[in-house]
Coordinates of C-alpha atoms in Angstrom, one line a residue:
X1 CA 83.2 103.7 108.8
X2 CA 84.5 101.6 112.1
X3 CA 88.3 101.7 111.4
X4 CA 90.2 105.5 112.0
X5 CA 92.1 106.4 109.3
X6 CA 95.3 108.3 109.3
X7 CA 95.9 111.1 106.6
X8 CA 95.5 110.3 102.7
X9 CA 99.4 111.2 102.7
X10 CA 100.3 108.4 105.1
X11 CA 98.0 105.7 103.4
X12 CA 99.8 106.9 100.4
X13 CA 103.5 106.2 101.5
X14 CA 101.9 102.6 102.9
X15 CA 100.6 101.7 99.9
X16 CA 104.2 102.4 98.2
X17 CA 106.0 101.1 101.0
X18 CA 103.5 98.1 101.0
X19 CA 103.2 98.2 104.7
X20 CA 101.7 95.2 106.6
X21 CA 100.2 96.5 109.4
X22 CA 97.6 98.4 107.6
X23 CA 96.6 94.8 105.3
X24 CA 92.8 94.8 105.9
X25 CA 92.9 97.6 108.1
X26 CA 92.9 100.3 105.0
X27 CA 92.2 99.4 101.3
X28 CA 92.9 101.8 98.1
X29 CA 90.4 102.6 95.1
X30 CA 92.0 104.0 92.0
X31 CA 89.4 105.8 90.1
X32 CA 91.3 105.8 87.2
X33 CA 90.5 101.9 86.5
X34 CA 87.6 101.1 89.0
X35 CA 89.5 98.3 90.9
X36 CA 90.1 98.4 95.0
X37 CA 93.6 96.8 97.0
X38 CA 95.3 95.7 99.7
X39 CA 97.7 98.3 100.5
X40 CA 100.3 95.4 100.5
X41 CA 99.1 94.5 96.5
X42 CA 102.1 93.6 94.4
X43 CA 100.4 95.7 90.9
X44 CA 101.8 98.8 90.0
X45 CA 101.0 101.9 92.1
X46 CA 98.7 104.2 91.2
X47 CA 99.2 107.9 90.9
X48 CA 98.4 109.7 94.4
X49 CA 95.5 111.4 92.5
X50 CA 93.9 108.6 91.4
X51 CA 93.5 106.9 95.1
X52 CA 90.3 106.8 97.1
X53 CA 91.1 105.1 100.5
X54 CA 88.9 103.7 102.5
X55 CA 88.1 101.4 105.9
X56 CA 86.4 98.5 104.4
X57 CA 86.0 96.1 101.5
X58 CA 82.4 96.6 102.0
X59 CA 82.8 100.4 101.7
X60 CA 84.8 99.6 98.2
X61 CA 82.3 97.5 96.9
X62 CA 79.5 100.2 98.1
X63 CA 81.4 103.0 96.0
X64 CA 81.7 100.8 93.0
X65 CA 85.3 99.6 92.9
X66 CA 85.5 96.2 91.6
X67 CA 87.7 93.8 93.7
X68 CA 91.8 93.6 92.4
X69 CA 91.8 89.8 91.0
X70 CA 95.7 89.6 92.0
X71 CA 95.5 90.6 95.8
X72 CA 92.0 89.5 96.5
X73 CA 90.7 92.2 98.9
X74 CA 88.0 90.6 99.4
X75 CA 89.9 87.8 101.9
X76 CA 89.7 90.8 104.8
X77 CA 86.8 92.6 106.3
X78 CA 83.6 90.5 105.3
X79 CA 81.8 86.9 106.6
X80 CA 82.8 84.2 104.5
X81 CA 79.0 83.6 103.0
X82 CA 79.3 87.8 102.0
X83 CA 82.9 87.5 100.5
X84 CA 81.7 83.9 98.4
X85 CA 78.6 85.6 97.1
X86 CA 80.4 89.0 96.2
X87 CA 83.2 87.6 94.5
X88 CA 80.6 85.4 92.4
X89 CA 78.6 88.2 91.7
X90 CA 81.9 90.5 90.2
X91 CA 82.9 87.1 88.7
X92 CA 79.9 88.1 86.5
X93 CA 78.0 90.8 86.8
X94 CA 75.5 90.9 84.6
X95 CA 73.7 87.7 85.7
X96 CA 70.2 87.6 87.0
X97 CA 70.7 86.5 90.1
X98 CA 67.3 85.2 91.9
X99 CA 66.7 83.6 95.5
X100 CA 66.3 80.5 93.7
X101 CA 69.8 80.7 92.6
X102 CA 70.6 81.4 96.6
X103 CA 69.3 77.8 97.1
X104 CA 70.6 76.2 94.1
X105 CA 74.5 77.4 95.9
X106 CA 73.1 75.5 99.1
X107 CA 72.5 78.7 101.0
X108 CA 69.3 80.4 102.9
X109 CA 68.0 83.6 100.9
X110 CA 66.7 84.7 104.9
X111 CA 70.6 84.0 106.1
X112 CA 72.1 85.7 102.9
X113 CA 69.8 89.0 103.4
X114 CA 70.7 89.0 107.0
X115 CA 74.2 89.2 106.4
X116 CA 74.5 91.8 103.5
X117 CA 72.7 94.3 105.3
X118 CA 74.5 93.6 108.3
X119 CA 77.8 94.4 106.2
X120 CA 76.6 96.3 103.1
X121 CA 73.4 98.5 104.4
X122 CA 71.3 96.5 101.1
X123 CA 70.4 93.1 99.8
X124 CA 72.8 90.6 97.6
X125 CA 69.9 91.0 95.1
X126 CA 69.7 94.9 95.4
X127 CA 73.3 94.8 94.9
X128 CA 73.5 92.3 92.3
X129 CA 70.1 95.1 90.2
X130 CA 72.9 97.8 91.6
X131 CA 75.9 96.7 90.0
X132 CA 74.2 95.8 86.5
X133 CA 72.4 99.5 86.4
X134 CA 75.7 101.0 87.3
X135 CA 77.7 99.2 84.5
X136 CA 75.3 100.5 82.1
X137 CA 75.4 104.1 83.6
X138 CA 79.0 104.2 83.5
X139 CA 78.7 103.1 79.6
X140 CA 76.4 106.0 78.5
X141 CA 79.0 108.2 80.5
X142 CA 81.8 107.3 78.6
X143 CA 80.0 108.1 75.5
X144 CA 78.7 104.6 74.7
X145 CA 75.3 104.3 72.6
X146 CA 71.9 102.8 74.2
X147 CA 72.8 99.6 72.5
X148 CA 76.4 99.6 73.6
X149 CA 75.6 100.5 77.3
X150 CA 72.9 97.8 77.5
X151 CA 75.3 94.7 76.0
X152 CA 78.0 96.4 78.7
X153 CA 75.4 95.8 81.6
X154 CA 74.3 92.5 79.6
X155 CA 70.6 92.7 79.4
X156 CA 69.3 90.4 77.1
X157 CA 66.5 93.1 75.9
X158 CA 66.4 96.3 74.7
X159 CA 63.4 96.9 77.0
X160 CA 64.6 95.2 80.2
X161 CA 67.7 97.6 80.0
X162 CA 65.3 100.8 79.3
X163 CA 62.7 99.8 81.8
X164 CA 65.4 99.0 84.4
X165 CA 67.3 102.8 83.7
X166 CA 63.7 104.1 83.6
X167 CA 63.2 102.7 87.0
X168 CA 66.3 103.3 88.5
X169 CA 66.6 107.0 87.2
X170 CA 63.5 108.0 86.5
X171 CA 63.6 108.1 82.9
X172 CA 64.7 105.8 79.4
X173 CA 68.5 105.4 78.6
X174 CA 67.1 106.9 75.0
X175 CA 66.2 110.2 76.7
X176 CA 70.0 110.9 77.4
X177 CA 71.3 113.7 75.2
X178 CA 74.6 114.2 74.8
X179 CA 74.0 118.3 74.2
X180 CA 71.5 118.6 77.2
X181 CA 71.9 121.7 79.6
X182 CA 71.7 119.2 82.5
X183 CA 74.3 116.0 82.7
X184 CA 74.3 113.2 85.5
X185 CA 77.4 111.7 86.3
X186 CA 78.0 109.1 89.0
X187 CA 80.6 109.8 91.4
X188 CA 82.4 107.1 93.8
X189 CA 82.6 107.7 97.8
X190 CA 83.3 105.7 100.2
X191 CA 79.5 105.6 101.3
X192 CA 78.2 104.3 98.1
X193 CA 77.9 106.1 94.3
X194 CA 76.2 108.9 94.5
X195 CA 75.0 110.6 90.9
X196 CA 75.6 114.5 90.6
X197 CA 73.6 116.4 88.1
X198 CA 75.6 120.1 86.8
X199 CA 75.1 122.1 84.2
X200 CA 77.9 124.7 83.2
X201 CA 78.0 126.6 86.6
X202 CA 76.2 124.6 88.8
X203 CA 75.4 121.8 90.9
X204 CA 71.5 120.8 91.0
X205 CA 71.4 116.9 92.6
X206 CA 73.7 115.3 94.7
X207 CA 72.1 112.1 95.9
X208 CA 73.3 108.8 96.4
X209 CA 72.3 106.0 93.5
X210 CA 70.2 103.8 95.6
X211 CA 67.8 106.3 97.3
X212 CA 64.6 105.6 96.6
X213 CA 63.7 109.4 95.8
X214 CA 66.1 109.8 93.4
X215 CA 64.1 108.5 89.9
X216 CA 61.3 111.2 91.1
X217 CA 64.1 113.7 91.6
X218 CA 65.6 113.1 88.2
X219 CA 62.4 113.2 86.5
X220 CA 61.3 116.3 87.4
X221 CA 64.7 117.7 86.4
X222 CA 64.7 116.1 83.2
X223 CA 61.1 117.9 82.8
X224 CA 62.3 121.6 84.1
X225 CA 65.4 121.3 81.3
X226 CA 64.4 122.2 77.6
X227 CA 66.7 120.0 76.7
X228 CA 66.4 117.1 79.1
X229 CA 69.1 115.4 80.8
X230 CA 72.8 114.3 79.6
X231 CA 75.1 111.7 81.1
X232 CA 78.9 113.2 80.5
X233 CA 81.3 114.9 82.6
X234 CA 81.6 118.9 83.6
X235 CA 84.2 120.8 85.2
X236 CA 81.8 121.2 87.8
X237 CA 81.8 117.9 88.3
X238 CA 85.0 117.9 88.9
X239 CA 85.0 120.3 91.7
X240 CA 82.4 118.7 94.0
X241 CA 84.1 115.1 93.3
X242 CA 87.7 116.7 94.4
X243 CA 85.3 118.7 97.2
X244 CA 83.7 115.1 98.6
X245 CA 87.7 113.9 98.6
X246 CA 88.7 115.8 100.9
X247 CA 85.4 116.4 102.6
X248 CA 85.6 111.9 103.3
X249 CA 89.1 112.3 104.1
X250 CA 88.1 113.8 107.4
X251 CA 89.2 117.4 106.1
X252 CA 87.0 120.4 107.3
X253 CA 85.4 121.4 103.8
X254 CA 84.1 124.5 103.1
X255 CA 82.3 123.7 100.0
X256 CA 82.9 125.9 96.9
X257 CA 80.8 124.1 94.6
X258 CA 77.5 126.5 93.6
X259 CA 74.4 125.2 93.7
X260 CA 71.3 125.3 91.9
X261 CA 68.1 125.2 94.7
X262 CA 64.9 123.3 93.3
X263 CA 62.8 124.9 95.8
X264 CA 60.2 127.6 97.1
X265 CA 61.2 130.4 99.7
X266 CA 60.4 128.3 102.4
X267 CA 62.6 125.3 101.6
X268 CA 65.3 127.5 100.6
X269 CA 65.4 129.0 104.1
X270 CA 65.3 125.9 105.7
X271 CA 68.4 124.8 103.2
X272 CA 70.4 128.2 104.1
X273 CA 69.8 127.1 108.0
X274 CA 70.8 123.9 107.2
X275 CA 73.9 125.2 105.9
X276 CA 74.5 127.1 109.3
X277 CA 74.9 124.0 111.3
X278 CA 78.7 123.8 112.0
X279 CA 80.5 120.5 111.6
X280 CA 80.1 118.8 114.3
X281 CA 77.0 119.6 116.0
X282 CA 73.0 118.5 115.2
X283 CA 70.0 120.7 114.9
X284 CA 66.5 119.4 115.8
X285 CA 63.6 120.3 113.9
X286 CA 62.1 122.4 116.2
X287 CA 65.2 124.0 116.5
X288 CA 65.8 125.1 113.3
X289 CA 61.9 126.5 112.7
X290 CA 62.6 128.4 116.1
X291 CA 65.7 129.7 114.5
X292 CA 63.7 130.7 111.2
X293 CA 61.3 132.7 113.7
X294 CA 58.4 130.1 113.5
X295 CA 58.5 128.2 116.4
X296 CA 55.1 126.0 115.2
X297 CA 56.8 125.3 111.9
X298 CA 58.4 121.6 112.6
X299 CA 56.7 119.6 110.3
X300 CA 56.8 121.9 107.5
X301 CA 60.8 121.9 108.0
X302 CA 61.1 118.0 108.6
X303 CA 59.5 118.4 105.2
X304 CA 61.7 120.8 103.4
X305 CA 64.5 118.9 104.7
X306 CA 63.4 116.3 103.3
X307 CA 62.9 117.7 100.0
X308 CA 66.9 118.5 99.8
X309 CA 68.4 117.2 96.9
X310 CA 71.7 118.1 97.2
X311 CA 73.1 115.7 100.1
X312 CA 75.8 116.6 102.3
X313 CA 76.5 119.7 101.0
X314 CA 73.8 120.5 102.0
X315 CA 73.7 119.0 105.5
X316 CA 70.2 117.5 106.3
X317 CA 72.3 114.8 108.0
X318 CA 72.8 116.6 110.9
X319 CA 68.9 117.1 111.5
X320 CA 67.7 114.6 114.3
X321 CA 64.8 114.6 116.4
X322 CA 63.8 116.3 119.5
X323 CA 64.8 113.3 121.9
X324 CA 68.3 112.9 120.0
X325 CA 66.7 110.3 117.8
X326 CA 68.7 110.0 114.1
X327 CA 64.9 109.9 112.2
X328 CA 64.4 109.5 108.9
X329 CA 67.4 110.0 106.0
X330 CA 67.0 109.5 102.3
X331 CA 70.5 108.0 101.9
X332 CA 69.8 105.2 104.8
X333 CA 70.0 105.4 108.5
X334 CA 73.6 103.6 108.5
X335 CA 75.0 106.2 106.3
X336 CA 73.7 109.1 108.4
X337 CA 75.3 108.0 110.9
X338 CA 78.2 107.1 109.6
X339 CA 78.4 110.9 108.0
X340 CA 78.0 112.4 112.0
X341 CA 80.9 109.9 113.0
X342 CA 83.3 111.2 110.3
X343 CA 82.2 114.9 111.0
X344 CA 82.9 113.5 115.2
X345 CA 79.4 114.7 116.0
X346 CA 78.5 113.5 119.3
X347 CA 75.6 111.1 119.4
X348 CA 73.3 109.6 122.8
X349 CA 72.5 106.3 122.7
X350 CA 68.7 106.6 123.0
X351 CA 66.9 106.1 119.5
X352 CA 69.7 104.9 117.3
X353 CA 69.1 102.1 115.4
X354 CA 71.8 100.2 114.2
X355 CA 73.1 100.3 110.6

């Protein structure tokens, strides 16, 4: 997140207004269809509800937005080789893309890595397995069958399709149920998808799509249900997606959402202090077991924090090490620090790498 952005409300009246000075600067996704602008894009305006804004077209393309073919966001904010590569991979998405194909376009797989992590925080060919997975999430969200959700992400198989879901989230497209307790729906942010997992009243997982964790995390909830896991929409779904909104607009959230703990007494104390740290400010390990009254405990609470499964909410971000070093964070080092700059949490230069 490098750019500052003004209020939701004045991106807003830009956007209608079509105001140049913030072309590049600031770009709009509308949830409604997917698709991420200019600010200064001719189209029809969405409503003010539907608008994400964000800083970057990276940070578009890492929440899921698909680039606006009339105003071509994609011409600001990335290195020519990124933009080429990204606009042939939304061209079509559901290709299997391969270093070889890299060399075939006359460029160095090395170089091409290189540069989308520099800009993206993953690989073109992470992105590329990303994108295809997500189409065929989205699918069995809006109600499609196995069959429909695996033409959507176009794999040629049946059992590509299954063994790519089963590896991304932990489990076979097949094994969705559309009356399950427990339903995962992926939710857009300007750090990247995350997936959120509710039943009625609660929140149980809040983890963004590409953490390695989250197959593991999913299966064992998928195990702990009766009933297995879903992929629809619930109203509290709703909630924490309207609570992230305003939380990634830079507003001081005091989160509402309940939450369902997957945890022993000791993890759930560490959680509850990890819910004391204010805005702003960053706990060390040793810190917070101090805090809990067991001053030896450090490793056992690096480890419960680790074991968090509801991200940002709660805030295991704001856990470094003892010598101000960022550590270890599920969701990437680049997005934990990117979370303590939007929350303005001060940060010395000793120990962090860079995104």
């Amino acid at each position: 997140m490098k750019n500052v952005l003004p209020s939701d409300a004045e991106l807003y009246e830009a956007l209608i207004a079509r105001e140049v000075r913030w072309d590049g600067r600031a770009f709009v996704g509308v949830t409604s269809t997917g698709i991420f602008c200019r600010l200064t894009c001719p189209a029809r305006k969405p409503k003010r509800e539907n608008c994400r804004f964000l800083d970057s077209a990276a940070a578009c393309l890492e929440a899921g937005f698909r680039p606006c073919r009339r105003c071509k966001p994609l011409e600001h904010g990335m290195e020519p080789l990124v933009a080429s590569l990204v606009q042939a991979l939304e061209a079509d998405p559901g290709r299997r893309w391969r270093e070889s194909d890299l060399i075939a376009l006359g460029h160095d797989p090395s170089t091409v890595r290189r540069a989308f992590r520099r800009q993206l925080g993953l690989t073109f060919l992470e992105l590329a397995r990303l994108r295809r997975v997500q189409e065929g999430l989205s699918a069995l969200g809006g109600g499609d069958s196995v069959i429909g959700a695996q033409l959507t992400a176009n794999y040629e198989s049946a059992s590509g399709f299954r063994a790519a879901m089963a590896r991304f989230l932990g489990l076979a497209p097949g094994a969705f149920r559309t009356d399950a307790s427990l339903q995962a729906t992926p939710i857009p942010t300007p750090l990247g998808t995350m997936i959120a997992v509710c039943d009625t009243d609660r929140l149980h997982l809040l983890e963004f799509m590409d953490r390695r964790a989250l197959a593991g995390e999913l299966q064992r909830l998928a195990n702990s249900s009766p009933d297995g896991l879903g992929c629809s929409r619930r109203p509290i779904h709703d909630l924490i997606e309207m609570e992230l909104n305003a939380y990634f607009a830079g507003e001081a959230v005091s989160f509402k959402t309940p939450l369902a703990l997957h945890g022993g007494p000791f993890e759930r104390e560490v959680w509850r202090h990890l819910q004391d740290i204010p805005r702003g400010e960053t706990r060390s390990y040793g810190q917070i077991a101090s805090a809990m009254g067991r001053p030896g405990a450090s490793r056992a609470v690096a480890r419960a924090n680790g074991l968090n499964q509801i991200a940002i909410i709660i805030p295991c971000h704001r856990v470094i090490g003892a010598d101000g070093a960022l550590t270890g964070y599920g969701g990437g080092l680049h997005r934990k620090r990117a979370l303590l700059d939007l929350e303005h949490t001060p940060q010395p230069q000793t120990g962090i790498p860079a995104p």
